[in-house]
């Protein structure tokens, strides 16, 4: 019954679009269900919905059998009065609204945001796509929530020992290789590469970005454990490339256009709600 409703809706829309003064040829029927005609136009709309090529006669004949059978089965089910008609109607109405709204905006937005518009937005909002970055390194002594207080204090002692060796003049990279439990960065002397502000952990970012180049922090704790961090280079501002943000910009611009069109459409409709 959903298909019957949809194709009938499409057929009526086509008739209205052609103008009321234009005489429409009488449609031929492909079948009747309890004296209710299924027109050629309805079936053609269904084939278009299923994306069946006009030249594929074999598939058209197969789908006609299926289409008529489902129409007949739907009619039989309706006559049984087993289902809640109001509930079914509510579901159909929700499907209708969802289909109409989504199809409308799919077509309406198709060419509304051009590549040029996306590029222009990127050029005029350059500051929005700049990121503050630093080149950092750390020594990590891991902890977890299951550790006892004694175990946690032992970990802190190890981090303080690593920090003391750095303060005494030991190369940070060598200390990281010896002490750090982040095995990936430890192999590189604790080097984490260039990091965006806010990455890894808020506390970690706050401490690292608060250092002067070459500065080393005292041990501090995050959810990962105890860190000793060093600011190797930076900070510097890095602009995200257009290719990395073009999709987000297009989505943002399309949403603005969609919102404006929704407001225009709603302004055309008179709505009165009963006071609760």
GROMACS .gro file of C-alpha atoms in nm:
model
  276
    1UNK     CA    1   0.000   0.000   0.000
    2UNK     CA    2   0.299   0.229   0.045
    3UNK     CA    3   0.389   0.187  -0.323
    4UNK     CA    4   0.026   0.250  -0.426
    5UNK     CA    5   0.027   0.574  -0.228
    6UNK     CA    6   0.363   0.690  -0.361
    7UNK     CA    7   0.300   0.624  -0.727
    8UNK     CA    8  -0.048   0.778  -0.703
    9UNK     CA    9   0.106   1.087  -0.544
   10UNK     CA   10   0.364   1.113  -0.825
   11UNK     CA   11   0.094   1.067  -1.089
   12UNK     CA   12  -0.129   1.337  -0.941
   13UNK     CA   13   0.169   1.575  -0.920
   14UNK     CA   14   0.246   1.521  -1.286
   15UNK     CA   15  -0.114   1.594  -1.381
   16UNK     CA   16  -0.119   1.918  -1.185
   17UNK     CA   17   0.216   2.026  -1.333
   18UNK     CA   18   0.085   1.988  -1.687
   19UNK     CA   19  -0.187   2.247  -1.624
   20UNK     CA   20  -0.552   2.193  -1.561
   21UNK     CA   21  -0.660   2.311  -1.907
   22UNK     CA   22  -0.453   2.047  -2.087
   23UNK     CA   23  -0.653   1.738  -2.175
   24UNK     CA   24  -0.487   1.418  -2.051
   25UNK     CA   25  -0.527   1.091  -2.247
   26UNK     CA   26  -0.710   0.818  -2.065
   27UNK     CA   27  -0.459   0.585  -1.897
   28UNK     CA   28  -0.468   0.216  -1.974
   29UNK     CA   29  -0.492  -0.033  -1.689
   30UNK     CA   30  -0.236  -0.306  -1.632
   31UNK     CA   31  -0.457  -0.487  -1.378
   32UNK     CA   32  -0.751  -0.447  -1.143
   33UNK     CA   33  -0.768  -0.545  -0.778
   34UNK     CA   34  -1.125  -0.582  -0.648
   35UNK     CA   35  -1.238  -0.355  -0.931
   36UNK     CA   36  -0.973  -0.098  -0.833
   37UNK     CA   37  -0.766  -0.017  -1.146
   38UNK     CA   38  -0.387  -0.014  -1.154
   39UNK     CA   39  -0.298   0.214  -1.441
   40UNK     CA   40  -0.006   0.194  -1.679
   41UNK     CA   41   0.111   0.531  -1.545
   42UNK     CA   42   0.120   0.399  -1.189
   43UNK     CA   43   0.321   0.096  -1.293
   44UNK     CA   44   0.560   0.308  -1.500
   45UNK     CA   45   0.620   0.530  -1.197
   46UNK     CA   46   0.696   0.218  -0.992
   47UNK     CA   47   0.947   0.102  -1.254
   48UNK     CA   48   1.110   0.443  -1.246
   49UNK     CA   49   1.130   0.418  -0.867
   50UNK     CA   50   1.301   0.076  -0.907
   51UNK     CA   51   1.531   0.217  -1.178
   52UNK     CA   52   1.432  -0.044  -1.433
   53UNK     CA   53   1.538   0.046  -1.792
   54UNK     CA   54   1.252   0.079  -2.039
   55UNK     CA   55   1.416  -0.173  -2.272
   56UNK     CA   56   1.439  -0.448  -2.008
   57UNK     CA   57   1.114  -0.624  -2.099
   58UNK     CA   58   1.193  -0.943  -1.909
   59UNK     CA   59   1.241  -0.762  -1.582
   60UNK     CA   60   0.937  -0.541  -1.643
   61UNK     CA   61   0.715  -0.848  -1.683
   62UNK     CA   62   0.861  -1.006  -1.370
   63UNK     CA   63   0.810  -0.689  -1.166
   64UNK     CA   64   0.455  -0.650  -1.293
   65UNK     CA   65   0.368  -0.991  -1.148
   66UNK     CA   66   0.530  -0.899  -0.818
   67UNK     CA   67   0.368  -0.555  -0.814
   68UNK     CA   68   0.018  -0.690  -0.875
   69UNK     CA   69   0.065  -0.972  -0.625
   70UNK     CA   70   0.173  -0.728  -0.351
   71UNK     CA   71  -0.118  -0.498  -0.430
   72UNK     CA   72  -0.355  -0.793  -0.406
   73UNK     CA   73  -0.198  -0.913  -0.082
   74UNK     CA   74  -0.220  -0.562   0.066
   75UNK     CA   75  -0.589  -0.544  -0.027
   76UNK     CA   76  -0.651  -0.882   0.135
   77UNK     CA   77  -0.467  -0.781   0.453
   78UNK     CA   78  -0.672  -0.461   0.480
   79UNK     CA   79  -0.994  -0.658   0.459
   80UNK     CA   80  -0.895  -0.878   0.754
   81UNK     CA   81  -0.915  -0.591   1.006
   82UNK     CA   82  -0.636  -0.748   1.209
   83UNK     CA   83  -0.410  -0.443   1.213
   84UNK     CA   84  -0.456  -0.108   1.382
   85UNK     CA   85  -0.561   0.112   1.090
   86UNK     CA   86  -0.485   0.437   1.271
   87UNK     CA   87  -0.135   0.317   1.357
   88UNK     CA   88  -0.070   0.205   0.998
   89UNK     CA   89  -0.194   0.540   0.870
   90UNK     CA   90   0.034   0.722   1.114
   91UNK     CA   91   0.333   0.521   0.992
   92UNK     CA   92   0.244   0.589   0.629
   93UNK     CA   93   0.207   0.959   0.701
   94UNK     CA   94   0.547   0.976   0.869
   95UNK     CA   95   0.702   0.796   0.574
   96UNK     CA   96   0.530   1.040   0.337
   97UNK     CA   97   0.663   1.342   0.526
   98UNK     CA   98   1.013   1.199   0.549
   99UNK     CA   99   1.017   1.117   0.178
  100UNK     CA  100   0.878   1.454   0.068
  101UNK     CA  101   1.115   1.658   0.284
  102UNK     CA  102   1.429   1.458   0.208
  103UNK     CA  103   1.361   1.438  -0.168
  104UNK     CA  104   1.280   1.808  -0.183
  105UNK     CA  105   1.601   1.919  -0.015
  106UNK     CA  106   1.807   1.664  -0.206
  107UNK     CA  107   1.694   1.832  -0.528
  108UNK     CA  108   1.686   2.187  -0.392
  109UNK     CA  109   2.042   2.175  -0.253
  110UNK     CA  110   2.196   1.996  -0.550
  111UNK     CA  111   2.356   2.305  -0.706
  112UNK     CA  112   2.319   2.559  -0.426
  113UNK     CA  113   2.676   2.536  -0.293
  114UNK     CA  114   2.936   2.558  -0.568
  115UNK     CA  115   3.305   2.473  -0.552
  116UNK     CA  116   3.376   2.845  -0.586
  117UNK     CA  117   3.159   2.923  -0.283
  118UNK     CA  118   3.344   2.665  -0.074
  119UNK     CA  119   3.682   2.806  -0.181
  120UNK     CA  120   3.573   3.164  -0.111
  121UNK     CA  121   3.455   3.068   0.237
  122UNK     CA  122   3.790   2.904   0.309
  123UNK     CA  123   3.976   3.214   0.188
  124UNK     CA  124   3.767   3.459   0.391
  125UNK     CA  125   3.771   3.253   0.712
  126UNK     CA  126   4.140   3.164   0.714
  127UNK     CA  127   4.177   3.212   1.090
  128UNK     CA  128   3.916   2.942   1.155
  129UNK     CA  129   4.141   2.684   0.995
  130UNK     CA  130   4.464   2.769   1.173
  131UNK     CA  131   4.592   2.540   1.446
  132UNK     CA  132   4.845   2.612   1.716
  133UNK     CA  133   5.104   2.334   1.723
  134UNK     CA  134   5.419   2.249   1.915
  135UNK     CA  135   5.691   1.989   1.880
  136UNK     CA  136   5.705   1.799   2.206
  137UNK     CA  137   5.855   1.498   2.381
  138UNK     CA  138   5.774   1.315   2.701
  139UNK     CA  139   5.870   1.052   2.950
  140UNK     CA  140   5.564   0.851   3.055
  141UNK     CA  141   5.540   0.636   3.366
  142UNK     CA  142   5.207   0.457   3.329
  143UNK     CA  143   4.943   0.420   3.600
  144UNK     CA  144   4.594   0.272   3.608
  145UNK     CA  145   4.287   0.291   3.830
  146UNK     CA  146   4.346  -0.054   3.979
  147UNK     CA  147   4.680   0.039   4.134
  148UNK     CA  148   4.711   0.071   4.509
  149UNK     CA  149   4.825   0.398   4.660
  150UNK     CA  150   5.166   0.243   4.733
  151UNK     CA  151   5.204   0.137   4.369
  152UNK     CA  152   5.103   0.482   4.250
  153UNK     CA  153   5.358   0.649   4.479
  154UNK     CA  154   5.626   0.417   4.345
  155UNK     CA  155   5.540   0.528   3.992
  156UNK     CA  156   5.560   0.893   4.096
  157UNK     CA  157   5.901   0.829   4.251
  158UNK     CA  158   6.022   0.683   3.921
  159UNK     CA  159   5.895   0.990   3.732
  160UNK     CA  160   6.068   1.221   3.982
  161UNK     CA  161   6.389   1.024   3.942
  162UNK     CA  162   6.374   1.068   3.563
  163UNK     CA  163   6.309   1.441   3.607
  164UNK     CA  164   6.603   1.476   3.849
  165UNK     CA  165   6.839   1.314   3.598
  166UNK     CA  166   6.726   1.556   3.328
  167UNK     CA  167   6.771   1.853   3.563
  168UNK     CA  168   7.118   1.723   3.644
  169UNK     CA  169   7.215   1.751   3.276
  170UNK     CA  170   7.130   1.407   3.138
  171UNK     CA  171   7.005   1.419   2.780
  172UNK     CA  172   6.624   1.413   2.771
  173UNK     CA  173   6.619   1.160   2.488
  174UNK     CA  174   6.845   0.920   2.674
  175UNK     CA  175   6.632   0.945   2.987
  176UNK     CA  176   6.319   0.880   2.781
  177UNK     CA  177   6.472   0.570   2.626
  178UNK     CA  178   6.562   0.440   2.972
  179UNK     CA  179   6.253   0.534   3.174
  180UNK     CA  180   5.954   0.596   2.946
  181UNK     CA  181   5.685   0.329   2.929
  182UNK     CA  182   5.550   0.475   2.605
  183UNK     CA  183   5.755   0.234   2.399
  184UNK     CA  184   5.675   0.394   2.064
  185UNK     CA  185   5.801   0.742   2.151
  186UNK     CA  186   6.074   0.607   2.382
  187UNK     CA  187   6.255   0.460   2.081
  188UNK     CA  188   6.270   0.816   1.942
  189UNK     CA  189   6.392   0.972   2.264
  190UNK     CA  190   6.040   1.055   2.375
  191UNK     CA  191   5.968   1.257   2.057
  192UNK     CA  192   5.591   1.291   1.995
  193UNK     CA  193   5.621   1.501   1.680
  194UNK     CA  194   5.409   1.811   1.618
  195UNK     CA  195   5.095   1.819   1.832
  196UNK     CA  196   4.778   2.024   1.803
  197UNK     CA  197   4.665   2.224   2.103
  198UNK     CA  198   4.420   2.017   2.309
  199UNK     CA  199   4.543   1.685   2.173
  200UNK     CA  200   4.612   1.379   2.395
  201UNK     CA  201   4.479   1.524   2.723
  202UNK     CA  202   4.377   1.874   2.840
  203UNK     CA  203   4.625   1.873   3.129
  204UNK     CA  204   4.905   1.744   2.904
  205UNK     CA  205   4.831   2.017   2.648
  206UNK     CA  206   4.818   2.288   2.915
  207UNK     CA  207   5.160   2.197   3.053
  208UNK     CA  208   5.333   2.141   2.718
  209UNK     CA  209   5.197   2.458   2.554
  210UNK     CA  210   5.288   2.657   2.865
  211UNK     CA  211   5.661   2.582   2.832
  212UNK     CA  212   5.928   2.789   2.660
  213UNK     CA  213   6.124   2.615   2.382
  214UNK     CA  214   6.372   2.380   2.550
  215UNK     CA  215   6.177   2.388   2.876
  216UNK     CA  216   6.110   2.072   3.079
  217UNK     CA  217   5.816   2.025   3.315
  218UNK     CA  218   5.810   1.872   3.658
  219UNK     CA  219   5.624   1.539   3.679
  220UNK     CA  220   5.247   1.577   3.647
  221UNK     CA  221   4.963   1.330   3.618
  222UNK     CA  222   4.701   1.258   3.350
  223UNK     CA  223   4.474   0.959   3.293
  224UNK     CA  224   4.769   0.787   3.124
  225UNK     CA  225   5.012   0.821   3.412
  226UNK     CA  226   5.294   1.054   3.520
  227UNK     CA  227   5.460   1.265   3.251
  228UNK     CA  228   5.774   1.472   3.223
  229UNK     CA  229   5.746   1.678   2.904
  230UNK     CA  230   5.985   1.891   2.701
  231UNK     CA  231   5.898   2.156   2.443
  232UNK     CA  232   6.136   2.094   2.154
  233UNK     CA  233   6.004   2.360   1.912
  234UNK     CA  234   5.722   2.607   1.872
  235UNK     CA  235   5.455   2.706   1.916
  236UNK     CA  236   5.361   2.785   1.555
  237UNK     CA  237   5.038   2.838   1.366
  238UNK     CA  238   4.966   2.582   1.095
  239UNK     CA  239   4.684   2.630   0.844
  240UNK     CA  240   4.482   2.321   0.760
  241UNK     CA  241   4.487   2.258   0.383
  242UNK     CA  242   4.175   2.330   0.181
  243UNK     CA  243   4.146   1.963   0.081
  244UNK     CA  244   4.116   1.862   0.446
  245UNK     CA  245   3.830   2.099   0.528
  246UNK     CA  246   3.641   2.141   0.198
  247UNK     CA  247   3.388   1.870   0.288
  248UNK     CA  248   3.313   2.028   0.625
  249UNK     CA  249   3.272   2.372   0.468
  250UNK     CA  250   3.034   2.240   0.202
  251UNK     CA  251   2.827   2.066   0.471
  252UNK     CA  252   2.816   2.385   0.679
  253UNK     CA  253   2.711   2.603   0.383
  254UNK     CA  254   2.447   2.356   0.268
  255UNK     CA  255   2.300   2.351   0.619
  256UNK     CA  256   2.273   2.732   0.617
  257UNK     CA  257   2.095   2.725   0.281
  258UNK     CA  258   1.868   2.444   0.401
  259UNK     CA  259   1.776   2.630   0.719
  260UNK     CA  260   1.688   2.943   0.524
  261UNK     CA  261   1.471   2.745   0.283
  262UNK     CA  262   1.296   2.567   0.571
  263UNK     CA  263   1.210   2.903   0.724
  264UNK     CA  264   1.079   3.028   0.388
  265UNK     CA  265   0.861   2.721   0.340
  266UNK     CA  266   0.722   2.731   0.693
  267UNK     CA  267   0.635   3.101   0.655
  268UNK     CA  268   0.394   3.003   0.376
  269UNK     CA  269   0.194   2.771   0.600
  270UNK     CA  270  -0.062   2.882   0.858
  271UNK     CA  271  -0.020   2.677   1.175
  272UNK     CA  272  -0.261   2.684   1.469
  273UNK     CA  273  -0.195   2.464   1.771
  274UNK     CA  274  -0.449   2.384   2.035
  275UNK     CA  275  -0.347   2.513   2.375
  276UNK     CA  276  -0.249   2.235   2.615
   0.00000   0.00000   0.00000
